[in-house]
Amino acid sequence: MVSNRESRGGRPFAFFRAGARVGAEGAERPILAFEDVYKFFGKDQPALRGLNLTIERGEFVFLTGPSGAGKSTLLKLVYRELTVDSGRILFCGRDIARLTDRSIPFLRRNLGIVFQDFKVVPHWTVFENVAIALEILELPARLVRSRVGEALERVGLSGRGDERVGTLSGGEQQRVAVARAIVSEPALLLADEPTGNLDPTLAVDVLTLFEEIHQTGTTVLFATHDHGLIERRDHRILSLEQGRVYDVRRGLASWSSSGVHAVREARRAAG
Amino acid sequence: MSIDSLISRAMRGFREELRLYVVAVTSLAVAFLCLGAALLALQNLGAVAERWGKSGHITVYLRDGLEPAEITRLAAVLEGLREVDHVRVVSSEEARAEFLARTELGEEVAELGAEVFPASIEVGIVSGVTVEAIEKLAARIGALEGVSDVESYRGWFEQLASLLSAGKVGATVIAVLVGFCVFAVVGNTVRLSIARRRREIEVMKLCGATHGFVRGPFIVEGIVQGLLASALAVAALAAAFFALRAELNSAFSIFVGTEAVFLGPGLLALLVFSGAFIGATSSTLSLRRYLEI
Ligand SMILES: Nc1ncnc2c1ncn2[C@@H]1O[C@H](COP(=O)(O)OP(=O)(O)O)[C@@H](O)[C@H]1O
Ligand SMILES: [Mg+2]
């Protein structure tokens, strides 16, 4: 378990304990803020160019945009797979870009991350795949068992802890990945096209699962280019194009006032 | 880091890569067995040399046709020397009988007459006399009346000494080779298992595992490989030695008059410990090279 003592030392993110009970100063700030962030891969082709965005604690935000828009890059900057070239990324008010390599694990312990390709270990059991997130935190085995049990219940995999993940269907594997992401009760849940490899009904199930997790207080940043999925949901939508946020709207409510959507809604009402 | 979790994750590594580890441990055990056998040979050679160095003796060959009275007088003279511990007169007949008993060569040799074997006096030297002093003594005895030839065994001793130092060089070379072998095998095993566990390493890092958490099991696995291999080699060597001890001893005592000895506990512990140590360092180095964190 990460102790409070470490947070005052060289590991700025160690104080975010599982359960996201943050001190008063952290709680007042947005959970995530990008300030004029640039990320280059080639010399003259920035993947992100002057990106600004703010996500408040407890929000559910869709991150959308065409393939190549920079969604994955944005998320990778948050979990420090990549480092910004300029600008700041504040997680609970602290600049991620300035973290030393040794501190990165402690940042990641405050994040749950779900991917398009699941990133589960196929030859491990369901239990082992989820428990690893808590073993890293060095929780006692008894606590690991009970919390993995709860997480599996939340994703609808109760009682299936002993099955090998490689034998599960794609939708079930993604549920294992979600259970692993939430079992340590992180402050922020990142999802990079988590429904991309699933057929539409399963995609909706997984989205609903994220919404249920959001209901219990977790902040969710959900990247997807699947408009069919986000259309009917009442969440803030950040659209990325060519490395900038070019549109900020809400689903449902704001859509009914926008032109295209109004027409479509009218048709639906008529039909 | 929690030891329980470390051990159980290392155990899982062994289970998942069982064949890889069986092959690695077996080949390492063979390497350690070679080293152990070399050390054992060296140890026994050393024991022989030490014994010879301590209990020097000289064989004084007598001129043909010496009267028994003259032989007795000569023996008495030799026994009176300060460096001499005891003397034993071996007549031509006795020399022939001893030779036949030892060689079992058969009929044609048995027909050789006693005159072929010269009478001699075996002179035992008191312990602590140096090889050089024995050499001087032999020269003095050679000048005595009735002596045809003196064998001080200095050549033998020198041969044994050079054999011993060659053996030491050989054992050192083997030790270095075995060290390299352990390095290569453990390093390679770790490299392979890093490749096979790429996905789980990625998962652990995404969940916030520290370098130590990811590396720990690999290092434990390296240590266990080295430890298991060297312990197996020691066990096999001990089993072979004690099973063959009776035969070894009978062969040994004819030539050198000592019993075969096994490696001492200190050397055995060093062998096993060095297995663990090389296993640990080579897996650490291999991790540094192949695990990009
Ligand atoms: N590692 C990389 N090296 C070079 N270019 C990259 C790399 N990762 C992403 N890019 C480029 O950055 C842009 C944004 O990519 P990405 O963030 O993956 O987009 P999205 O996830 O929205 O599809 C793309 O033009 C892509 O080619
Ligand atoms: Mg992407």
Coordinates of C-alpha atoms and ligand atoms in Angstrom, one line a residue:
Chain A
M1 CA 0.0 0.0 0.0
V2 CA 1.3 3.4 -0.8
S3 CA 1.7 5.5 2.3
N4 CA 1.2 9.2 2.9
R5 CA 4.8 9.5 4.0
E6 CA 6.0 8.8 0.4
S7 CA 3.8 11.6 -1.0
R8 CA 5.8 14.3 0.7
G9 CA 9.0 12.8 -0.6
G10 CA 9.9 12.4 -4.3
R11 CA 6.8 10.6 -5.5
P12 CA 4.2 13.3 -6.2
F13 CA 1.4 10.9 -7.0
A14 CA 1.8 8.4 -4.2
F15 CA -0.8 10.1 -2.0
F16 CA -3.7 9.1 -4.3
R17 CA -4.7 6.0 -2.5
A18 CA -7.1 3.5 -3.9
G19 CA -10.5 4.9 -3.3
A20 CA -9.4 8.3 -4.5
R21 CA -9.7 10.1 -1.2
V22 CA -7.7 13.1 -2.1
G23 CA -6.8 16.0 0.1
A24 CA -8.8 19.2 0.0
E25 CA -6.4 21.1 -2.4
G26 CA -6.6 18.2 -4.9
A27 CA -10.3 17.9 -4.7
E28 CA -11.0 21.5 -5.7
R29 CA -8.9 21.3 -8.9
P30 CA -10.0 19.7 -12.2
I31 CA -8.9 16.1 -12.2
L32 CA -7.3 16.6 -15.6
A33 CA -6.3 19.7 -17.5
F34 CA -4.3 20.0 -20.7
E35 CA -2.7 23.5 -21.2
D36 CA -1.4 24.3 -24.6
V37 CA 0.0 20.8 -25.2
Y38 CA 2.1 20.0 -28.2
K39 CA 3.3 16.5 -29.1
F40 CA 5.4 15.9 -32.2
F41 CA 6.4 12.6 -33.8
G42 CA 7.9 13.9 -37.0
K43 CA 9.5 17.3 -37.2
D44 CA 6.7 19.3 -38.9
Q45 CA 3.8 17.1 -38.1
P46 CA 2.5 17.5 -34.6
A47 CA 0.1 14.9 -33.4
L48 CA -1.3 17.4 -30.9
R49 CA -0.9 21.1 -31.5
G50 CA -1.8 23.5 -28.7
L51 CA -4.4 21.3 -27.1
N52 CA -6.4 22.7 -24.2
L53 CA -9.1 20.8 -22.2
T54 CA -10.4 20.4 -18.7
I55 CA -12.1 17.4 -17.1
E56 CA -13.8 17.9 -13.8
R57 CA -13.9 15.3 -11.1
G58 CA -16.8 12.9 -11.5
E59 CA -17.4 13.7 -15.2
F60 CA -17.9 11.2 -18.0
V61 CA -16.3 12.6 -21.1
F62 CA -16.2 11.1 -24.6
L63 CA -13.1 11.8 -26.7
T64 CA -13.9 11.4 -30.3
G65 CA -12.5 12.2 -33.7
P66 CA -11.4 10.4 -36.9
S67 CA -8.7 7.8 -36.8
G68 CA -5.3 9.5 -36.5
A69 CA -6.8 12.5 -34.8
G70 CA -4.6 12.0 -31.7
K71 CA -6.9 10.3 -29.2
S72 CA -4.5 7.6 -28.3
T73 CA -1.7 10.0 -28.1
L74 CA -3.6 12.2 -25.7
L75 CA -4.3 9.2 -23.4
K76 CA -0.7 8.0 -23.6
L77 CA 0.4 11.4 -22.4
V78 CA -1.9 11.0 -19.4
Y79 CA -0.5 7.7 -18.4
R80 CA 3.0 8.8 -19.4
E81 CA 3.6 6.3 -22.1
L82 CA 4.6 9.5 -23.9
T83 CA 5.9 12.8 -22.7
V84 CA 4.7 16.2 -23.9
D85 CA 7.0 18.3 -26.1
S86 CA 5.6 21.5 -24.7
G87 CA 2.7 22.6 -22.5
R88 CA 1.4 21.2 -19.2
I89 CA -0.8 18.3 -18.3
L90 CA -2.1 18.7 -14.7
F91 CA -3.5 15.6 -13.0
C92 CA -5.2 16.8 -9.8
G93 CA -3.2 20.0 -10.2
R94 CA 0.2 18.3 -10.6
D95 CA 2.2 18.4 -13.8
I96 CA 2.6 15.0 -15.2
A97 CA 5.2 16.1 -17.7
R98 CA 7.7 16.8 -14.9
L99 CA 7.5 13.4 -13.3
T100 CA 10.7 11.4 -13.1
D101 CA 10.7 7.9 -14.4
R102 CA 10.6 6.5 -10.9
S103 CA 7.4 8.3 -10.2
I104 CA 5.5 7.0 -13.2
P105 CA 4.3 3.8 -11.5
F106 CA 2.8 5.9 -8.7
L107 CA 1.0 8.0 -11.2
R108 CA -0.4 4.9 -12.9
R109 CA -1.7 3.5 -9.7
N110 CA -4.3 6.4 -9.7
L111 CA -5.4 5.4 -13.2
G112 CA -7.4 2.6 -14.6
I113 CA -6.7 1.9 -18.3
V114 CA -8.7 -0.1 -20.8
F115 CA -7.6 -0.8 -24.4
Q116 CA -9.1 -1.8 -27.6
D117 CA -7.1 -5.0 -27.7
F118 CA -8.0 -5.8 -24.0
K119 CA -4.3 -6.4 -22.9
V120 CA -5.2 -9.3 -20.7
V121 CA -2.9 -12.3 -20.1
P122 CA -4.5 -15.2 -21.9
H123 CA -2.8 -18.0 -19.9
W124 CA -3.7 -16.5 -16.6
T125 CA -7.0 -17.0 -14.9
V126 CA -9.6 -14.3 -14.6
F127 CA -8.8 -13.9 -11.0
E128 CA -5.0 -13.6 -11.7
N129 CA -5.6 -11.0 -14.4
V130 CA -7.6 -8.8 -12.0
A131 CA -5.6 -9.5 -8.9
I132 CA -2.3 -8.3 -10.4
A133 CA -3.4 -4.7 -10.0
L134 CA -3.8 -5.1 -6.3
E135 CA -0.6 -7.3 -5.9
I136 CA 1.3 -4.4 -7.2
L137 CA -0.1 -2.3 -4.4
E138 CA 1.0 -5.1 -2.0
L139 CA -2.4 -5.6 -0.5
P140 CA -2.7 -8.6 1.7
A141 CA -4.0 -11.7 -0.1
R142 CA -7.3 -11.8 1.9
L143 CA -8.1 -8.3 0.8
V144 CA -7.1 -9.0 -2.8
R145 CA -9.5 -12.0 -2.8
S146 CA -12.5 -10.0 -1.5
R147 CA -11.9 -7.0 -3.7
V148 CA -11.3 -9.0 -6.9
G149 CA -14.6 -10.8 -6.1
E150 CA -16.4 -7.4 -5.9
A151 CA -14.8 -6.2 -9.1
L152 CA -15.8 -9.4 -10.9
E153 CA -19.3 -9.0 -9.6
R154 CA -19.5 -5.4 -10.9
V155 CA -18.5 -6.5 -14.5
G156 CA -20.8 -9.5 -14.4
L157 CA -18.2 -12.2 -14.1
S158 CA -19.0 -13.4 -10.7
G159 CA -17.9 -16.9 -9.9
R160 CA -15.7 -17.2 -13.1
G161 CA -12.4 -16.3 -11.4
D162 CA -10.9 -19.7 -12.1
E163 CA -11.4 -19.7 -15.9
R164 CA -8.5 -19.1 -18.2
V165 CA -8.9 -15.7 -19.9
G166 CA -7.8 -17.1 -23.2
T167 CA -10.9 -19.3 -23.3
L168 CA -13.3 -16.4 -22.9
S169 CA -15.1 -14.4 -25.6
G170 CA -14.0 -11.0 -26.6
G171 CA -16.7 -9.2 -24.7
E172 CA -15.8 -11.2 -21.6
Q173 CA -12.1 -10.5 -22.0
Q174 CA -12.9 -6.8 -22.1
R175 CA -14.9 -7.2 -18.9
V176 CA -11.9 -8.8 -17.3
A177 CA -9.8 -5.8 -18.4
V178 CA -12.4 -3.4 -17.0
A179 CA -12.4 -5.3 -13.7
R180 CA -8.6 -5.0 -13.6
A181 CA -8.9 -1.2 -14.3
I182 CA -11.4 -0.6 -11.5
V183 CA -10.3 -3.0 -8.8
S184 CA -7.9 -0.5 -7.3
E185 CA -10.7 2.1 -7.4
P186 CA -8.6 4.6 -9.4
A187 CA -9.5 8.3 -9.5
L188 CA -9.6 8.4 -13.3
L189 CA -10.6 5.7 -15.8
L190 CA -9.1 6.0 -19.3
A191 CA -10.5 3.9 -22.2
D192 CA -8.9 3.9 -25.6
E193 CA -11.5 2.5 -28.1
P194 CA -12.5 -0.2 -25.6
T195 CA -15.4 -1.3 -27.9
G196 CA -13.4 -1.2 -31.1
N197 CA -13.0 -5.0 -31.2
L198 CA -16.6 -5.8 -30.1
D199 CA -19.7 -6.2 -32.1
P200 CA -22.4 -3.4 -31.6
T201 CA -24.5 -5.0 -28.9
L202 CA -21.5 -6.0 -26.9
A203 CA -20.1 -2.5 -27.4
V204 CA -23.2 -1.0 -25.9
D205 CA -23.0 -3.4 -23.0
V206 CA -19.4 -2.4 -22.3
L207 CA -20.3 1.3 -22.6
T208 CA -23.1 0.7 -20.1
L209 CA -20.6 -0.9 -17.8
F210 CA -18.4 2.2 -17.9
E211 CA -21.5 4.3 -17.1
E212 CA -22.3 2.2 -14.1
I213 CA -18.8 2.6 -12.9
H214 CA -19.1 6.3 -13.5
Q215 CA -22.3 6.3 -11.4
T216 CA -20.3 5.2 -8.4
G217 CA -18.1 8.4 -8.6
T218 CA -15.2 7.4 -11.0
T219 CA -14.2 10.0 -13.6
V220 CA -14.2 8.5 -17.1
L221 CA -12.4 9.6 -20.2
F222 CA -13.7 7.4 -23.0
A223 CA -12.0 7.6 -26.5
T224 CA -14.0 6.3 -29.4
H225 CA -14.5 7.1 -33.1
D226 CA -17.8 5.2 -33.0
H227 CA -20.5 7.9 -33.3
G228 CA -23.3 5.4 -33.2
L229 CA -22.2 4.7 -29.6
I230 CA -22.0 8.2 -28.3
E231 CA -25.0 9.7 -30.1
R232 CA -27.6 8.7 -27.6
R233 CA -25.7 9.4 -24.4
D234 CA -25.9 12.5 -22.4
H235 CA -22.1 13.1 -21.8
R236 CA -19.7 15.8 -22.8
I237 CA -18.1 15.1 -26.1
L238 CA -14.6 16.4 -27.0
S239 CA -13.9 16.2 -30.7
L240 CA -10.3 16.1 -31.8
E241 CA -9.2 16.9 -35.3
Q242 CA -5.7 17.4 -36.5
G243 CA -4.4 17.6 -32.9
R244 CA -6.8 20.2 -31.6
V245 CA -10.1 20.1 -29.7
Y246 CA -12.4 21.6 -32.4
D247 CA -15.8 21.1 -30.8
V248 CA -17.1 20.7 -27.4
R249 CA -20.8 19.7 -27.0
R250 CA -23.0 17.5 -25.0
G251 CA -24.7 14.4 -26.3
L252 CA -28.6 14.3 -26.4
A253 CA -29.5 17.8 -24.9
S254 CA -27.1 19.9 -27.1
W255 CA -27.7 17.7 -30.1
S256 CA -31.4 18.5 -30.2
S257 CA -30.5 22.1 -30.7
S258 CA -27.9 21.5 -33.4
G259 CA -29.1 21.4 -37.0
V260 CA -28.3 17.9 -38.2
H261 CA -29.5 16.4 -35.0
A262 CA -32.7 18.4 -34.9
V263 CA -33.6 17.2 -38.4
R264 CA -32.9 13.6 -37.4
E265 CA -34.9 13.9 -34.2
A266 CA -37.7 15.4 -36.1
R267 CA -37.7 12.5 -38.6
R268 CA -37.7 10.1 -35.7
A269 CA -40.6 11.9 -34.1
A270 CA -42.5 11.9 -37.4
G271 CA -41.7 8.2 -38.2
Chain B
M1 CA 8.1 -5.7 -2.1
S2 CA 6.1 -8.5 -0.6
I3 CA 8.1 -11.7 -0.5
D4 CA 5.0 -13.9 -0.8
S5 CA 4.0 -12.2 -4.0
L6 CA 7.5 -12.4 -5.3
I7 CA 7.9 -16.1 -4.6
S8 CA 4.5 -17.0 -5.9
R9 CA 5.0 -15.0 -9.1
A10 CA 8.4 -16.7 -9.6
M11 CA 6.8 -20.1 -9.0
R12 CA 4.2 -19.2 -11.7
G13 CA 7.1 -18.4 -14.0
F14 CA 8.7 -21.8 -13.4
R15 CA 5.4 -23.6 -14.0
E16 CA 4.7 -21.7 -17.2
E17 CA 8.2 -22.2 -18.6
L18 CA 8.9 -25.6 -17.1
R19 CA 10.5 -27.1 -20.2
L20 CA 12.7 -24.2 -20.7
Y21 CA 13.9 -24.3 -17.1
V22 CA 14.4 -28.1 -17.0
V23 CA 16.6 -27.9 -20.1
A24 CA 18.5 -24.9 -18.6
V25 CA 19.0 -26.5 -15.1
T26 CA 20.1 -29.9 -16.7
S27 CA 22.7 -28.3 -18.9
L28 CA 24.0 -26.1 -16.0
A29 CA 24.1 -29.2 -13.8
V30 CA 26.3 -31.0 -16.3
A31 CA 28.6 -28.0 -16.4
F32 CA 28.8 -27.9 -12.6
L33 CA 29.4 -31.6 -12.6
C34 CA 32.5 -31.1 -14.8
L35 CA 33.8 -28.4 -12.5
G36 CA 33.1 -30.6 -9.4
A37 CA 34.9 -33.6 -11.0
A38 CA 37.9 -31.4 -11.9
L39 CA 38.0 -30.1 -8.3
L40 CA 37.7 -33.6 -6.9
A41 CA 40.6 -34.8 -9.1
L42 CA 42.7 -31.8 -8.1
Q43 CA 41.9 -32.3 -4.4
N44 CA 43.1 -36.0 -4.5
L45 CA 46.2 -35.1 -6.5
G46 CA 47.0 -32.5 -3.9
A47 CA 46.5 -35.0 -1.1
V48 CA 48.9 -37.5 -2.8
A49 CA 51.5 -34.8 -3.4
E50 CA 51.3 -33.7 0.2
R51 CA 51.7 -37.2 1.5
W52 CA 54.7 -37.9 -0.7
G53 CA 56.2 -34.6 0.2
K54 CA 55.9 -35.6 3.9
S55 CA 57.0 -39.2 3.7
G56 CA 59.9 -39.2 1.4
H57 CA 61.8 -42.4 0.7
I58 CA 64.9 -43.5 -1.1
T59 CA 65.6 -46.9 -2.8
V60 CA 69.2 -47.9 -2.6
Y61 CA 70.1 -50.6 -5.2
L62 CA 72.9 -52.9 -4.3
R63 CA 75.7 -54.2 -6.4
D64 CA 75.3 -57.8 -7.6
G65 CA 76.9 -60.5 -5.5
L66 CA 77.1 -58.6 -2.3
E67 CA 77.5 -60.9 0.8
P68 CA 74.5 -60.9 3.3
A69 CA 76.9 -59.6 6.0
E70 CA 77.9 -56.7 3.9
I71 CA 74.2 -55.9 3.2
T72 CA 73.5 -56.0 6.9
R73 CA 76.4 -53.7 7.6
L74 CA 75.3 -51.2 4.9
A75 CA 71.7 -51.3 6.3
A76 CA 73.1 -50.5 9.8
V77 CA 75.1 -47.6 8.4
L78 CA 72.1 -46.2 6.6
E79 CA 69.9 -46.5 9.7
G80 CA 72.5 -44.6 11.7
L81 CA 72.0 -41.5 9.5
R82 CA 70.2 -38.5 11.1
E83 CA 67.6 -38.1 8.3
V84 CA 66.8 -41.8 8.2
D85 CA 63.7 -43.1 10.0
H86 CA 63.8 -46.8 9.1
V87 CA 65.4 -49.2 6.6
R88 CA 64.1 -52.4 5.0
V89 CA 66.3 -54.9 3.1
V90 CA 64.6 -56.3 0.0
S91 CA 66.5 -59.4 -1.4
S92 CA 66.4 -60.3 -5.1
E93 CA 63.9 -63.1 -4.4
E94 CA 61.6 -60.8 -2.5
A95 CA 61.8 -58.1 -5.3
R96 CA 60.8 -60.8 -7.8
A97 CA 57.9 -62.1 -5.7
E98 CA 56.6 -58.5 -5.1
F99 CA 56.8 -57.7 -8.8
L100 CA 55.0 -60.8 -9.8
A101 CA 52.3 -60.3 -7.2
R102 CA 51.6 -56.8 -8.4
T103 CA 51.7 -57.2 -12.1
E104 CA 50.0 -60.6 -12.7
L105 CA 51.7 -60.7 -16.1
G106 CA 51.7 -64.4 -16.4
E107 CA 54.0 -67.3 -17.4
E108 CA 56.7 -65.7 -19.5
V109 CA 57.5 -63.2 -16.8
A110 CA 57.3 -65.8 -14.1
E111 CA 60.2 -67.6 -15.8
L112 CA 62.5 -64.6 -15.2
G113 CA 65.1 -65.5 -12.6
A114 CA 65.8 -63.7 -9.4
E115 CA 69.0 -62.4 -10.8
V116 CA 67.1 -59.9 -13.0
F117 CA 65.8 -58.1 -9.8
P118 CA 68.6 -56.4 -7.9
A119 CA 68.6 -56.5 -4.1
S120 CA 67.9 -53.2 -2.6
I121 CA 67.4 -51.3 0.7
E122 CA 64.3 -49.2 1.1
V123 CA 65.1 -46.2 3.2
G124 CA 62.3 -44.3 4.9
I125 CA 63.1 -40.6 5.6
V126 CA 62.0 -38.9 8.8
S127 CA 59.1 -36.5 8.1
G128 CA 59.9 -32.8 7.5
V129 CA 63.0 -33.3 5.4
T130 CA 62.9 -31.2 2.2
V131 CA 63.2 -32.6 -1.3
E132 CA 66.6 -30.8 -1.6
A133 CA 67.9 -32.4 1.6
I134 CA 66.8 -35.8 0.4
E135 CA 68.6 -35.2 -2.9
K136 CA 71.8 -34.5 -1.1
L137 CA 71.4 -37.5 1.1
A138 CA 70.9 -39.7 -2.0
A139 CA 74.2 -38.4 -3.4
R140 CA 76.0 -39.2 -0.2
I141 CA 74.5 -42.7 -0.1
G142 CA 75.4 -43.2 -3.8
A143 CA 79.1 -42.8 -2.9
L144 CA 79.0 -45.6 -0.3
E145 CA 80.7 -49.0 -0.9
G146 CA 78.4 -51.7 -2.4
V147 CA 75.8 -49.3 -3.7
S148 CA 75.1 -49.5 -7.5
D149 CA 72.4 -46.9 -7.8
V150 CA 70.1 -44.6 -5.7
E151 CA 66.5 -43.7 -6.6
S152 CA 65.4 -40.5 -4.7
Y153 CA 62.1 -40.3 -6.7
R154 CA 62.8 -36.6 -7.2
G155 CA 61.7 -36.8 -10.8
W156 CA 58.5 -38.4 -9.7
F157 CA 57.9 -35.8 -7.2
E158 CA 58.6 -33.1 -9.7
Q159 CA 56.2 -34.7 -12.2
L160 CA 53.5 -34.9 -9.6
A161 CA 54.1 -31.2 -8.7
S162 CA 53.9 -30.1 -12.3
L163 CA 50.8 -32.3 -12.8
L164 CA 49.3 -30.6 -9.8
S165 CA 49.9 -27.1 -11.1
A166 CA 48.7 -28.1 -14.6
G167 CA 45.6 -29.4 -12.8
K168 CA 45.1 -26.2 -11.0
V169 CA 45.3 -24.3 -14.3
G170 CA 42.9 -26.7 -15.9
A171 CA 40.4 -26.4 -13.0
T172 CA 40.6 -22.7 -13.2
V173 CA 39.9 -22.8 -17.0
I174 CA 37.0 -25.1 -16.4
A175 CA 35.7 -22.9 -13.6
V176 CA 35.8 -19.9 -15.9
L177 CA 34.1 -21.8 -18.7
V178 CA 31.4 -23.0 -16.3
G179 CA 30.9 -19.4 -15.2
F180 CA 30.5 -18.3 -18.8
C181 CA 28.2 -21.2 -19.4
V182 CA 25.9 -20.3 -16.5
F183 CA 26.0 -16.7 -17.6
A184 CA 25.0 -17.6 -21.1
V185 CA 22.3 -20.2 -20.2
V186 CA 20.7 -18.2 -17.5
G187 CA 20.9 -15.0 -19.5
N188 CA 19.3 -16.7 -22.5
T189 CA 16.6 -18.3 -20.4
V190 CA 15.7 -14.9 -18.9
R191 CA 15.8 -13.4 -22.4
L192 CA 13.4 -16.1 -23.7
S193 CA 11.1 -15.8 -20.8
I194 CA 11.0 -12.0 -21.1
A195 CA 9.9 -12.4 -24.7
R196 CA 7.2 -14.9 -23.7
R197 CA 6.0 -12.8 -20.9
R198 CA 5.9 -9.6 -22.9
R199 CA 2.2 -9.2 -22.4
E200 CA 2.2 -9.7 -18.7
I201 CA 5.1 -7.3 -18.2
E202 CA 3.2 -4.7 -20.2
V203 CA 0.1 -5.3 -18.1
M204 CA 2.1 -4.9 -14.8
K205 CA 3.7 -1.7 -16.0
L206 CA 0.4 -0.2 -17.0
C207 CA -1.0 -1.1 -13.6
G208 CA 1.8 0.9 -11.9
A209 CA 4.3 -1.9 -11.1
T210 CA 7.8 -0.6 -10.2
H211 CA 10.9 -1.9 -12.0
G212 CA 11.7 -4.0 -8.9
F213 CA 8.3 -5.6 -8.9
V214 CA 8.6 -6.6 -12.6
R215 CA 12.3 -7.8 -12.3
G216 CA 12.1 -9.6 -9.0
P217 CA 10.7 -12.9 -10.2
F218 CA 13.2 -13.1 -13.0
I219 CA 16.1 -12.6 -10.6
V220 CA 14.6 -15.2 -8.2
E221 CA 14.3 -17.6 -11.2
G222 CA 18.0 -17.0 -12.1
I223 CA 19.1 -17.7 -8.6
V224 CA 17.0 -20.8 -8.3
Q225 CA 18.4 -22.1 -11.7
G226 CA 22.0 -21.6 -10.5
L227 CA 21.3 -23.0 -7.1
L228 CA 19.4 -26.0 -8.4
A229 CA 22.0 -26.8 -11.0
S230 CA 25.0 -26.6 -8.7
A231 CA 23.2 -28.5 -5.9
L232 CA 22.2 -31.3 -8.4
A233 CA 25.8 -31.5 -9.6
V234 CA 27.1 -31.8 -6.0
A235 CA 24.6 -34.5 -5.2
A236 CA 25.4 -36.4 -8.4
L237 CA 29.1 -36.1 -7.7
A238 CA 28.7 -37.3 -4.1
A239 CA 26.5 -40.2 -5.2
A240 CA 29.1 -41.3 -7.8
F241 CA 32.0 -40.9 -5.4
F242 CA 30.6 -42.8 -2.5
A243 CA 29.2 -45.5 -4.7
L244 CA 32.6 -46.0 -6.3
R245 CA 34.7 -45.3 -3.2
A246 CA 35.7 -48.9 -2.5
E247 CA 37.0 -49.4 -6.1
L248 CA 38.7 -46.0 -6.0
N249 CA 40.4 -46.8 -2.8
S250 CA 41.8 -50.1 -3.9
A251 CA 43.1 -48.6 -7.1
F252 CA 44.4 -45.6 -5.3
S253 CA 46.3 -47.3 -2.5
I254 CA 48.3 -49.5 -4.8
F255 CA 49.8 -46.4 -6.5
V256 CA 50.0 -43.9 -3.8
G257 CA 49.1 -45.5 -0.5
T258 CA 46.3 -43.0 0.3
E259 CA 42.6 -43.1 0.4
A260 CA 40.5 -41.1 -2.0
V261 CA 39.0 -38.0 -0.4
F262 CA 35.8 -36.0 -1.2
L263 CA 35.5 -32.3 -1.5
G264 CA 35.3 -30.5 1.8
P265 CA 32.2 -28.8 3.1
G266 CA 33.7 -25.3 2.5
L267 CA 34.4 -26.0 -1.2
L268 CA 30.9 -27.6 -1.7
A269 CA 29.2 -24.6 -0.1
L270 CA 31.3 -22.3 -2.4
L271 CA 30.3 -24.3 -5.4
V272 CA 26.6 -24.1 -4.6
F273 CA 26.8 -20.4 -3.6
S274 CA 28.6 -19.5 -6.8
G275 CA 25.8 -21.1 -8.7
A276 CA 23.3 -18.9 -7.0
F277 CA 25.5 -15.8 -7.4
I278 CA 26.2 -16.2 -11.1
G279 CA 22.5 -17.0 -11.6
A280 CA 21.5 -13.8 -9.9
T281 CA 24.0 -11.6 -11.7
S282 CA 23.4 -13.0 -15.1
S283 CA 19.6 -12.6 -14.8
T284 CA 20.1 -9.1 -13.6
L285 CA 22.4 -8.2 -16.6
S286 CA 20.0 -9.9 -19.0
L287 CA 17.1 -7.9 -17.6
R288 CA 19.0 -4.7 -18.0
R289 CA 19.7 -5.6 -21.6
Y290 CA 16.4 -7.1 -22.7
L291 CA 13.7 -5.6 -20.5
E292 CA 13.0 -2.1 -21.8
I293 CA 11.1 -0.3 -19.1
Ligands
LIG1 N1 4.7 6.3 -32.2 C1 4.3 7.1 -33.2 N2 5.3 7.4 -34.1 C2 4.9 8.3 -35.1 N3 3.7 8.8 -35.3 C3 2.8 8.4 -34.5 C4 3.0 7.6 -33.4 N4 1.9 7.4 -32.7 C5 1.0 8.2 -33.3 N5 1.5 8.8 -34.4 C6 0.8 9.7 -35.3 O1 0.1 10.6 -34.5 C7 -1.2 10.9 -35.1 C8 -2.2 10.6 -34.0 O2 -2.3 9.2 -33.8 P1 -3.2 8.5 -32.7 O3 -3.1 9.3 -31.4 O4 -2.9 7.1 -32.6 O5 -4.6 8.8 -33.3 P2 -6.1 8.1 -32.9 O6 -5.9 7.3 -31.7 O7 -7.0 9.2 -32.7 O8 -6.4 7.3 -34.1 C9 -1.3 10.0 -36.3 O9 -1.0 10.8 -37.4 C10 -0.3 8.9 -36.1 O10 0.2 8.5 -37.3
MG2 MG -6.1 5.3 -31.3

